[in-house]
């Protein structure tokens, strides 16, 4: 799998650290903004990347590149993914895929028409700990309540309070608590329960209309769920599934799904992974395997999940009048 990365921010550096731990992935190229070329040169030298581009369209014409990894701000995801698919490149796009679900439908249609792989980079659902949850969820009886909380006081929030707006708090760049952080709760919820019968979002809004924190509630037949995400306040992270015979609890950030405790009829078991393992290793190993085997079944299944999540997010925007540029 010959991979090119687009971007030079924090997520790209985390991805690079993971990629050097995954066999069978060749880092072919890096694409950065012209203003970031010096940073790009340092990255290429550090990780042995042979080609550096500042022109994305030029990168897309490189025959050595098979897969594009897009690690850019949210509002750029649709166009960059669209262009890559039209250039017949497979795409791994950071979350969220797109600011609205109609755009995601367009990308899925293009990828499937052209026989290309399209993945959203969501770490949690590819971890061994999430598979452990899937193996045990039927054992906790009928699910009654699910509750997740992923809240971190943002390092950018103090600037925001002073009127200095970074991407994470900019509605024009598809920022906010729902799309940046609560998405992880909603992804876990959807991966376990499917599409909800109904959902509703309420939030705290900042001066520019962005949601700085909020709560999503959802109904699934005889089950209810709530997902809390905040960038203006902090809480221990967790995600708990309560059944008539026990519970399953993710301890810590739901995005990492690093430590899981299961209680069935009073008996407790748990799994945790080494904290030194980069959490992105599992998703990249999965993408490599799927593209290498050229089997689209799992990819299509995950795209259906992505559509469920995207529709919930878009509906939640409508609930609170959260307006993005797209």
mmCIF file of C-alpha atoms in Angstrom:
data_model
loop_
_atom_site.group_PDB
_atom_site.id
_atom_site.type_symbol
_atom_site.label_atom_id
_atom_site.label_comp_id
_atom_site.label_asym_id
_atom_site.label_seq_id
_atom_site.Cartn_x
_atom_site.Cartn_y
_atom_site.Cartn_z
ATOM 1 C CA UNK A 1 0.000 0.000 0.000
ATOM 2 C CA UNK A 2 1.652 3.194 -1.217
ATOM 3 C CA UNK A 3 0.429 6.120 0.839
ATOM 4 C CA UNK A 4 0.608 9.898 0.558
ATOM 5 C CA UNK A 5 -0.283 12.154 3.475
ATOM 6 C CA UNK A 6 -1.925 15.562 3.142
ATOM 7 C CA UNK A 7 -1.327 18.064 5.929
ATOM 8 C CA UNK A 8 1.327 18.813 8.524
ATOM 9 C CA UNK A 9 -0.627 19.303 11.734
ATOM 10 C CA UNK A 10 -0.850 17.349 14.970
ATOM 11 C CA UNK A 11 -2.937 14.511 13.525
ATOM 12 C CA UNK A 12 -0.411 13.954 10.722
ATOM 13 C CA UNK A 13 2.408 13.613 13.243
ATOM 14 C CA UNK A 14 0.379 11.083 15.228
ATOM 15 C CA UNK A 15 -0.392 9.173 12.025
ATOM 16 C CA UNK A 16 3.288 9.104 11.050
ATOM 17 C CA UNK A 17 4.227 7.681 14.426
ATOM 18 C CA UNK A 18 1.643 4.931 13.915
ATOM 19 C CA UNK A 19 2.570 4.228 10.305
ATOM 20 C CA UNK A 20 6.188 3.398 11.084
ATOM 21 C CA UNK A 21 4.815 0.619 13.312
ATOM 22 C CA UNK A 22 2.627 -0.925 10.586
ATOM 23 C CA UNK A 23 4.272 -3.227 8.076
ATOM 24 C CA UNK A 24 3.193 -3.196 4.436
ATOM 25 C CA UNK A 25 2.603 0.568 4.145
ATOM 26 C CA UNK A 26 5.085 2.623 2.143
ATOM 27 C CA UNK A 27 5.147 6.368 2.771
ATOM 28 C CA UNK A 28 5.530 7.724 -0.758
ATOM 29 C CA UNK A 29 4.783 11.439 -0.454
ATOM 30 C CA UNK A 30 3.712 14.329 1.753
ATOM 31 C CA UNK A 31 1.668 17.343 0.629
ATOM 32 C CA UNK A 32 1.699 20.576 2.642
ATOM 33 C CA UNK A 33 0.782 24.221 2.099
ATOM 34 C CA UNK A 34 3.466 26.342 0.450
ATOM 35 C CA UNK A 35 3.818 28.281 3.715
ATOM 36 C CA UNK A 36 4.622 25.021 5.522
ATOM 37 C CA UNK A 37 7.287 23.739 3.129
ATOM 38 C CA UNK A 38 10.104 23.998 5.671
ATOM 39 C CA UNK A 39 8.082 21.971 8.156
ATOM 40 C CA UNK A 40 7.327 19.502 5.371
ATOM 41 C CA UNK A 41 11.015 19.126 4.581
ATOM 42 C CA UNK A 42 11.771 18.316 8.215
ATOM 43 C CA UNK A 43 8.985 15.711 8.287
ATOM 44 C CA UNK A 44 10.176 14.094 5.072
ATOM 45 C CA UNK A 45 13.737 13.886 6.336
ATOM 46 C CA UNK A 46 12.644 12.509 9.720
ATOM 47 C CA UNK A 47 10.402 9.786 8.274
ATOM 48 C CA UNK A 48 12.226 9.000 5.050
ATOM 49 C CA UNK A 49 9.533 10.319 2.708
ATOM 50 C CA UNK A 50 11.007 10.791 -0.774
ATOM 51 C CA UNK A 51 8.532 13.274 -2.298
ATOM 52 C CA UNK A 52 7.232 16.586 -0.984
ATOM 53 C CA UNK A 53 4.426 18.467 -2.742
ATOM 54 C CA UNK A 54 2.843 21.857 -2.181
ATOM 55 C CA UNK A 55 0.401 21.416 -5.081
ATOM 56 C CA UNK A 56 -2.341 18.918 -4.263
ATOM 57 C CA UNK A 57 -3.375 18.443 -7.885
ATOM 58 C CA UNK A 58 0.213 17.598 -8.766
ATOM 59 C CA UNK A 59 0.285 15.008 -5.990
ATOM 60 C CA UNK A 60 -2.876 13.413 -7.390
ATOM 61 C CA UNK A 61 -1.137 12.895 -10.733
ATOM 62 C CA UNK A 62 1.710 10.912 -9.124
ATOM 63 C CA UNK A 63 1.416 7.303 -10.389
ATOM 64 C CA UNK A 64 3.353 6.008 -7.361
ATOM 65 C CA UNK A 65 0.572 7.116 -4.996
ATOM 66 C CA UNK A 66 -2.245 4.603 -4.429
ATOM 67 C CA UNK A 67 -3.876 5.939 -1.271
ATOM 68 C CA UNK A 68 -4.405 9.479 0.029
ATOM 69 C CA UNK A 69 -4.648 10.169 3.765
ATOM 70 C CA UNK A 70 -6.351 13.514 4.418
ATOM 71 C CA UNK A 71 -5.454 15.104 7.747
ATOM 72 C CA UNK A 72 -6.821 18.604 7.150
ATOM 73 C CA UNK A 73 -9.391 20.836 8.917
ATOM 74 C CA UNK A 74 -12.965 19.568 8.726
ATOM 75 C CA UNK A 75 -14.287 21.997 6.126
ATOM 76 C CA UNK A 76 -11.689 20.859 3.563
ATOM 77 C CA UNK A 77 -12.497 17.140 3.745
ATOM 78 C CA UNK A 78 -15.174 17.009 1.064
ATOM 79 C CA UNK A 79 -13.297 18.774 -1.728
ATOM 80 C CA UNK A 80 -9.970 17.065 -1.084
ATOM 81 C CA UNK A 81 -11.643 13.649 -0.925
ATOM 82 C CA UNK A 82 -13.698 14.387 -4.039
ATOM 83 C CA UNK A 83 -10.599 15.386 -6.003
ATOM 84 C CA UNK A 84 -8.686 12.292 -4.864
ATOM 85 C CA UNK A 85 -11.494 9.936 -5.858
ATOM 86 C CA UNK A 86 -11.832 11.605 -9.229
ATOM 87 C CA UNK A 87 -8.096 10.978 -9.691
ATOM 88 C CA UNK A 88 -8.752 7.274 -8.951
ATOM 89 C CA UNK A 89 -6.992 7.262 -5.591
ATOM 90 C CA UNK A 90 -8.233 5.345 -2.565
ATOM 91 C CA UNK A 91 -8.914 7.680 0.379
ATOM 92 C CA UNK A 92 -8.584 7.573 4.151
ATOM 93 C CA UNK A 93 -10.146 10.777 5.493
ATOM 94 C CA UNK A 94 -9.953 12.021 9.044
ATOM 95 C CA UNK A 95 -13.198 12.468 10.930
ATOM 96 C CA UNK A 96 -15.693 13.891 10.271
ATOM 97 C CA UNK A 97 -15.969 12.836 6.632
ATOM 98 C CA UNK A 98 -18.012 15.894 5.622
ATOM 99 C CA UNK A 99 -20.002 18.708 7.267
ATOM 100 C CA UNK A 100 -23.261 17.270 5.909
ATOM 101 C CA UNK A 101 -24.524 13.836 4.962
ATOM 102 C CA UNK A 102 -25.547 14.744 1.400
ATOM 103 C CA UNK A 103 -21.888 15.416 0.626
ATOM 104 C CA UNK A 104 -20.953 12.047 2.068
ATOM 105 C CA UNK A 105 -23.522 10.378 -0.187
ATOM 106 C CA UNK A 106 -21.803 11.987 -3.179
ATOM 107 C CA UNK A 107 -18.378 10.696 -2.112
ATOM 108 C CA UNK A 108 -19.682 7.186 -1.474
ATOM 109 C CA UNK A 109 -21.371 7.097 -4.870
ATOM 110 C CA UNK A 110 -18.156 8.133 -6.620
ATOM 111 C CA UNK A 111 -16.004 5.638 -4.709
ATOM 112 C CA UNK A 112 -18.351 2.739 -5.390
ATOM 113 C CA UNK A 113 -18.833 3.630 -9.058
ATOM 114 C CA UNK A 114 -15.075 3.738 -9.551
ATOM 115 C CA UNK A 115 -14.347 0.670 -7.418
ATOM 116 C CA UNK A 116 -12.290 2.669 -4.912
ATOM 117 C CA UNK A 117 -11.849 2.277 -1.174
ATOM 118 C CA UNK A 118 -13.073 5.116 1.022
ATOM 119 C CA UNK A 119 -12.556 5.045 4.784
ATOM 120 C CA UNK A 120 -13.200 7.428 7.657
ATOM 121 C CA UNK A 121 -10.345 7.379 10.160
ATOM 122 C CA UNK A 122 -12.140 6.477 13.398
ATOM 123 C CA UNK A 123 -9.758 4.813 15.816
ATOM 124 C CA UNK A 124 -12.029 3.277 18.440
ATOM 125 C CA UNK A 125 -13.967 0.773 16.310
ATOM 126 C CA UNK A 126 -10.781 -0.904 15.046
ATOM 127 C CA UNK A 127 -9.212 -1.577 18.441
ATOM 128 C CA UNK A 128 -9.012 -5.027 20.091
ATOM 129 C CA UNK A 129 -10.921 -3.568 23.017
ATOM 130 C CA UNK A 130 -13.893 -2.637 20.827
ATOM 131 C CA UNK A 131 -13.944 -6.183 19.422
ATOM 132 C CA UNK A 132 -13.983 -7.363 23.056
ATOM 133 C CA UNK A 133 -17.101 -5.241 23.603
ATOM 134 C CA UNK A 134 -18.792 -6.733 20.541
ATOM 135 C CA UNK A 135 -18.036 -10.242 21.804
ATOM 136 C CA UNK A 136 -19.626 -9.576 25.202
ATOM 137 C CA UNK A 137 -22.495 -7.190 24.510
ATOM 138 C CA UNK A 138 -25.092 -9.951 24.096
ATOM 139 C CA UNK A 139 -24.150 -11.316 27.523
ATOM 140 C CA UNK A 140 -25.277 -8.251 29.506
ATOM 141 C CA UNK A 141 -28.940 -8.857 28.738
ATOM 142 C CA UNK A 142 -31.363 -6.371 27.229
ATOM 143 C CA UNK A 143 -29.677 -3.006 26.818
ATOM 144 C CA UNK A 144 -31.544 -0.286 28.656
ATOM 145 C CA UNK A 145 -29.231 2.719 28.974
ATOM 146 C CA UNK A 146 -26.103 3.923 27.188
ATOM 147 C CA UNK A 147 -24.206 6.995 28.320
ATOM 148 C CA UNK A 148 -20.972 8.462 27.021
ATOM 149 C CA UNK A 149 -19.013 11.510 28.116
ATOM 150 C CA UNK A 150 -16.012 12.885 26.264
ATOM 151 C CA UNK A 151 -15.193 16.344 27.594
ATOM 152 C CA UNK A 152 -11.877 18.164 27.482
ATOM 153 C CA UNK A 153 -11.266 21.822 28.252
ATOM 154 C CA UNK A 154 -9.823 22.964 24.948
ATOM 155 C CA UNK A 155 -6.416 24.625 24.836
ATOM 156 C CA UNK A 156 -8.050 27.012 22.329
ATOM 157 C CA UNK A 157 -11.012 27.958 24.523
ATOM 158 C CA UNK A 158 -9.278 30.781 26.403
ATOM 159 C CA UNK A 159 -8.377 32.372 23.075
ATOM 160 C CA UNK A 160 -11.982 31.943 21.978
ATOM 161 C CA UNK A 161 -13.213 33.774 25.069
ATOM 162 C CA UNK A 162 -10.928 36.660 24.057
ATOM 163 C CA UNK A 163 -12.407 36.725 20.570
ATOM 164 C CA UNK A 164 -9.571 34.852 18.833
ATOM 165 C CA UNK A 165 -11.214 32.048 16.879
ATOM 166 C CA UNK A 166 -9.316 28.897 15.923
ATOM 167 C CA UNK A 167 -10.665 26.191 13.606
ATOM 168 C CA UNK A 168 -12.019 24.136 16.517
ATOM 169 C CA UNK A 169 -14.455 26.959 17.372
ATOM 170 C CA UNK A 170 -15.169 28.252 13.872
ATOM 171 C CA UNK A 171 -18.528 27.371 12.267
ATOM 172 C CA UNK A 172 -17.078 28.259 8.869
ATOM 173 C CA UNK A 173 -14.550 25.453 9.364
ATOM 174 C CA UNK A 174 -17.102 22.934 10.687
ATOM 175 C CA UNK A 175 -15.769 23.169 14.234
ATOM 176 C CA UNK A 176 -17.544 22.811 17.567
ATOM 177 C CA UNK A 177 -18.022 20.175 20.243
ATOM 178 C CA UNK A 178 -20.434 17.987 18.252
ATOM 179 C CA UNK A 179 -18.212 17.435 15.217
ATOM 180 C CA UNK A 180 -14.883 17.568 16.999
ATOM 181 C CA UNK A 181 -15.415 15.509 20.141
ATOM 182 C CA UNK A 182 -18.967 14.206 20.706
ATOM 183 C CA UNK A 183 -18.691 12.478 17.341
ATOM 184 C CA UNK A 184 -16.626 9.759 19.049
ATOM 185 C CA UNK A 185 -19.479 8.948 21.438
ATOM 186 C CA UNK A 186 -21.967 8.934 18.585
ATOM 187 C CA UNK A 187 -19.743 6.645 16.516
ATOM 188 C CA UNK A 188 -19.523 4.076 19.309
ATOM 189 C CA UNK A 189 -23.262 4.325 19.892
ATOM 190 C CA UNK A 190 -24.066 3.829 16.198
ATOM 191 C CA UNK A 191 -21.555 1.002 15.766
ATOM 192 C CA UNK A 192 -23.238 -0.902 18.603
ATOM 193 C CA UNK A 193 -26.900 0.031 18.102
ATOM 194 C CA UNK A 194 -27.341 1.088 14.480
ATOM 195 C CA UNK A 195 -29.568 3.996 13.455
ATOM 196 C CA UNK A 196 -31.705 5.490 16.232
ATOM 197 C CA UNK A 197 -35.481 5.717 16.079
ATOM 198 C CA UNK A 198 -35.065 9.374 17.024
ATOM 199 C CA UNK A 199 -32.416 11.745 18.342
ATOM 200 C CA UNK A 200 -32.197 15.289 19.653
ATOM 201 C CA UNK A 201 -29.336 17.665 20.387
ATOM 202 C CA UNK A 202 -29.121 20.543 22.855
ATOM 203 C CA UNK A 203 -26.038 22.682 23.399
ATOM 204 C CA UNK A 204 -24.293 25.663 24.904
ATOM 205 C CA UNK A 205 -23.483 28.207 22.203
ATOM 206 C CA UNK A 206 -20.632 30.668 22.047
ATOM 207 C CA UNK A 207 -20.723 34.229 20.751
ATOM 208 C CA UNK A 208 -20.334 33.154 17.098
ATOM 209 C CA UNK A 209 -23.009 30.471 17.259
ATOM 210 C CA UNK A 210 -20.676 27.495 17.660
ATOM 211 C CA UNK A 211 -21.559 24.718 20.101
ATOM 212 C CA UNK A 212 -18.947 24.722 22.852
ATOM 213 C CA UNK A 213 -20.613 21.790 24.625
ATOM 214 C CA UNK A 214 -23.732 19.730 24.176
ATOM 215 C CA UNK A 215 -25.790 16.614 24.831
ATOM 216 C CA UNK A 216 -27.296 14.253 22.275
ATOM 217 C CA UNK A 217 -30.147 11.977 23.345
ATOM 218 C CA UNK A 218 -31.366 9.034 21.279
ATOM 219 C CA UNK A 219 -33.958 6.251 21.390
ATOM 220 C CA UNK A 220 -33.437 2.708 20.097
ATOM 221 C CA UNK A 221 -36.621 0.714 20.633
ATOM 222 C CA UNK A 222 -36.568 -0.114 24.364
ATOM 223 C CA UNK A 223 -33.168 1.551 24.912
ATOM 224 C CA UNK A 224 -32.214 5.167 25.583
ATOM 225 C CA UNK A 225 -28.860 6.854 25.169
ATOM 226 C CA UNK A 226 -27.112 10.126 25.912
ATOM 227 C CA UNK A 227 -23.818 11.447 24.579
ATOM 228 C CA UNK A 228 -22.047 14.393 26.191
ATOM 229 C CA UNK A 229 -19.255 16.297 24.474
ATOM 230 C CA UNK A 230 -17.613 19.476 25.756
ATOM 231 C CA UNK A 231 -14.732 21.728 24.802
ATOM 232 C CA UNK A 232 -15.541 24.375 27.411
ATOM 233 C CA UNK A 233 -15.315 22.127 30.480
ATOM 234 C CA UNK A 234 -13.729 18.859 31.588
ATOM 235 C CA UNK A 235 -14.816 15.490 32.917
ATOM 236 C CA UNK A 236 -13.356 11.998 33.215
ATOM 237 C CA UNK A 237 -14.078 10.198 29.972
ATOM 238 C CA UNK A 238 -16.226 7.061 29.864
ATOM 239 C CA UNK A 239 -18.784 5.179 27.798
ATOM 240 C CA UNK A 240 -21.094 2.747 29.583
ATOM 241 C CA UNK A 241 -23.637 0.271 28.251
ATOM 242 C CA UNK A 242 -26.136 -0.918 30.869
ATOM 243 C CA UNK A 243 -28.069 -4.165 30.428
ATOM 244 C CA UNK A 244 -30.452 -6.230 32.539
ATOM 245 C CA UNK A 245 -27.657 -8.684 33.421
ATOM 246 C CA UNK A 246 -24.667 -6.374 33.689
ATOM 247 C CA UNK A 247 -22.732 -3.562 32.068
ATOM 248 C CA UNK A 248 -19.808 -2.770 29.799
ATOM 249 C CA UNK A 249 -17.736 0.311 30.527
ATOM 250 C CA UNK A 250 -15.007 2.005 28.488
ATOM 251 C CA UNK A 251 -12.795 3.786 30.980
ATOM 252 C CA UNK A 252 -11.113 6.910 29.693
ATOM 253 C CA UNK A 253 -11.528 8.770 26.430
ATOM 254 C CA UNK A 254 -14.144 7.097 24.203
ATOM 255 C CA UNK A 255 -12.004 8.018 21.192
ATOM 256 C CA UNK A 256 -9.239 5.652 22.362
ATOM 257 C CA UNK A 257 -11.331 2.745 23.689
ATOM 258 C CA UNK A 258 -8.233 1.734 25.637
ATOM 259 C CA UNK A 259 -9.586 0.037 28.762
ATOM 260 C CA UNK A 260 -12.833 -1.942 28.995
ATOM 261 C CA UNK A 261 -14.549 -3.481 32.021
ATOM 262 C CA UNK A 262 -17.362 -6.023 31.686
ATOM 263 C CA UNK A 263 -19.660 -7.053 34.528
ATOM 264 C CA UNK A 264 -21.994 -10.018 33.927
ATOM 265 C CA UNK A 265 -24.142 -11.247 36.815
ATOM 266 C CA UNK A 266 -21.730 -9.641 39.255
ATOM 267 C CA UNK A 267 -18.553 -11.133 37.765
ATOM 268 C CA UNK A 268 -16.078 -8.595 36.424
ATOM 269 C CA UNK A 269 -13.496 -9.040 33.666
ATOM 270 C CA UNK A 270 -11.455 -6.437 31.858
ATOM 271 C CA UNK A 271 -9.003 -5.779 29.040
ATOM 272 C CA UNK A 272 -6.533 -2.930 28.629
ATOM 273 C CA UNK A 273 -3.813 -2.304 26.113
ATOM 274 C CA UNK A 274 -0.323 -0.954 26.551
ATOM 275 C CA UNK A 275 -0.505 2.838 26.701
ATOM 276 C CA UNK A 276 2.712 3.078 24.669
ATOM 277 C CA UNK A 277 0.969 1.644 21.579
ATOM 278 C CA UNK A 278 -0.121 4.400 19.201
ATOM 279 C CA UNK A 279 -3.914 4.122 19.022
ATOM 280 C CA UNK A 280 -3.910 4.688 15.242
ATOM 281 C CA UNK A 281 -1.938 1.506 14.523
ATOM 282 C CA UNK A 282 -5.052 -0.665 14.428
ATOM 283 C CA UNK A 283 -6.992 1.403 11.919
ATOM 284 C CA UNK A 284 -4.065 1.690 9.500
ATOM 285 C CA UNK A 285 -3.436 -2.051 9.712
ATOM 286 C CA UNK A 286 -7.117 -2.575 8.906
ATOM 287 C CA UNK A 287 -7.042 -0.188 5.927
ATOM 288 C CA UNK A 288 -3.924 -1.897 4.566
ATOM 289 C CA UNK A 289 -5.538 -5.318 4.855
ATOM 290 C CA UNK A 290 -8.789 -4.280 3.175
ATOM 291 C CA UNK A 291 -7.114 -2.504 0.279
ATOM 292 C CA UNK A 292 -4.609 -5.322 -0.112
ATOM 293 C CA UNK A 293 -7.303 -8.000 -0.346
ATOM 294 C CA UNK A 294 -9.452 -5.821 -2.652
ATOM 295 C CA UNK A 295 -12.567 -6.889 -0.787
ATOM 296 C CA UNK A 296 -15.118 -4.091 -0.522
ATOM 297 C CA UNK A 297 -17.629 -5.803 1.769
ATOM 298 C CA UNK A 298 -16.254 -4.421 5.043
ATOM 299 C CA UNK A 299 -15.602 -1.032 3.467
ATOM 300 C CA UNK A 300 -19.221 -0.791 2.326
ATOM 301 C CA UNK A 301 -20.411 -1.835 5.789
ATOM 302 C CA UNK A 302 -18.374 0.939 7.384
ATOM 303 C CA UNK A 303 -19.661 3.466 4.859
ATOM 304 C CA UNK A 304 -23.206 2.588 5.900
ATOM 305 C CA UNK A 305 -22.175 3.237 9.493
ATOM 306 C CA UNK A 306 -20.575 6.528 8.468
ATOM 307 C CA UNK A 307 -23.851 7.579 6.829
ATOM 308 C CA UNK A 308 -25.774 6.832 10.033
ATOM 309 C CA UNK A 309 -23.368 8.968 12.053
ATOM 310 C CA UNK A 310 -23.327 11.746 9.463
ATOM 311 C CA UNK A 311 -27.122 11.901 9.390
ATOM 312 C CA UNK A 312 -27.279 12.127 13.198
ATOM 313 C CA UNK A 313 -24.725 14.942 13.176
ATOM 314 C CA UNK A 314 -26.535 16.838 10.427
ATOM 315 C CA UNK A 315 -29.902 16.450 12.201
ATOM 316 C CA UNK A 316 -28.280 17.687 15.408
ATOM 317 C CA UNK A 317 -27.092 20.810 13.619
ATOM 318 C CA UNK A 318 -30.654 21.453 12.522
ATOM 319 C CA UNK A 319 -31.903 20.919 16.089
ATOM 320 C CA UNK A 320 -29.879 23.858 17.390
ATOM 321 C CA UNK A 321 -29.558 26.012 14.271
ATOM 322 C CA UNK A 322 -25.842 25.368 13.928
ATOM 323 C CA UNK A 323 -24.919 26.793 10.535
ATOM 324 C CA UNK A 324 -21.755 25.758 8.698
ATOM 325 C CA UNK A 325 -20.496 27.124 5.411
ATOM 326 C CA UNK A 326 -21.429 23.782 3.802
#
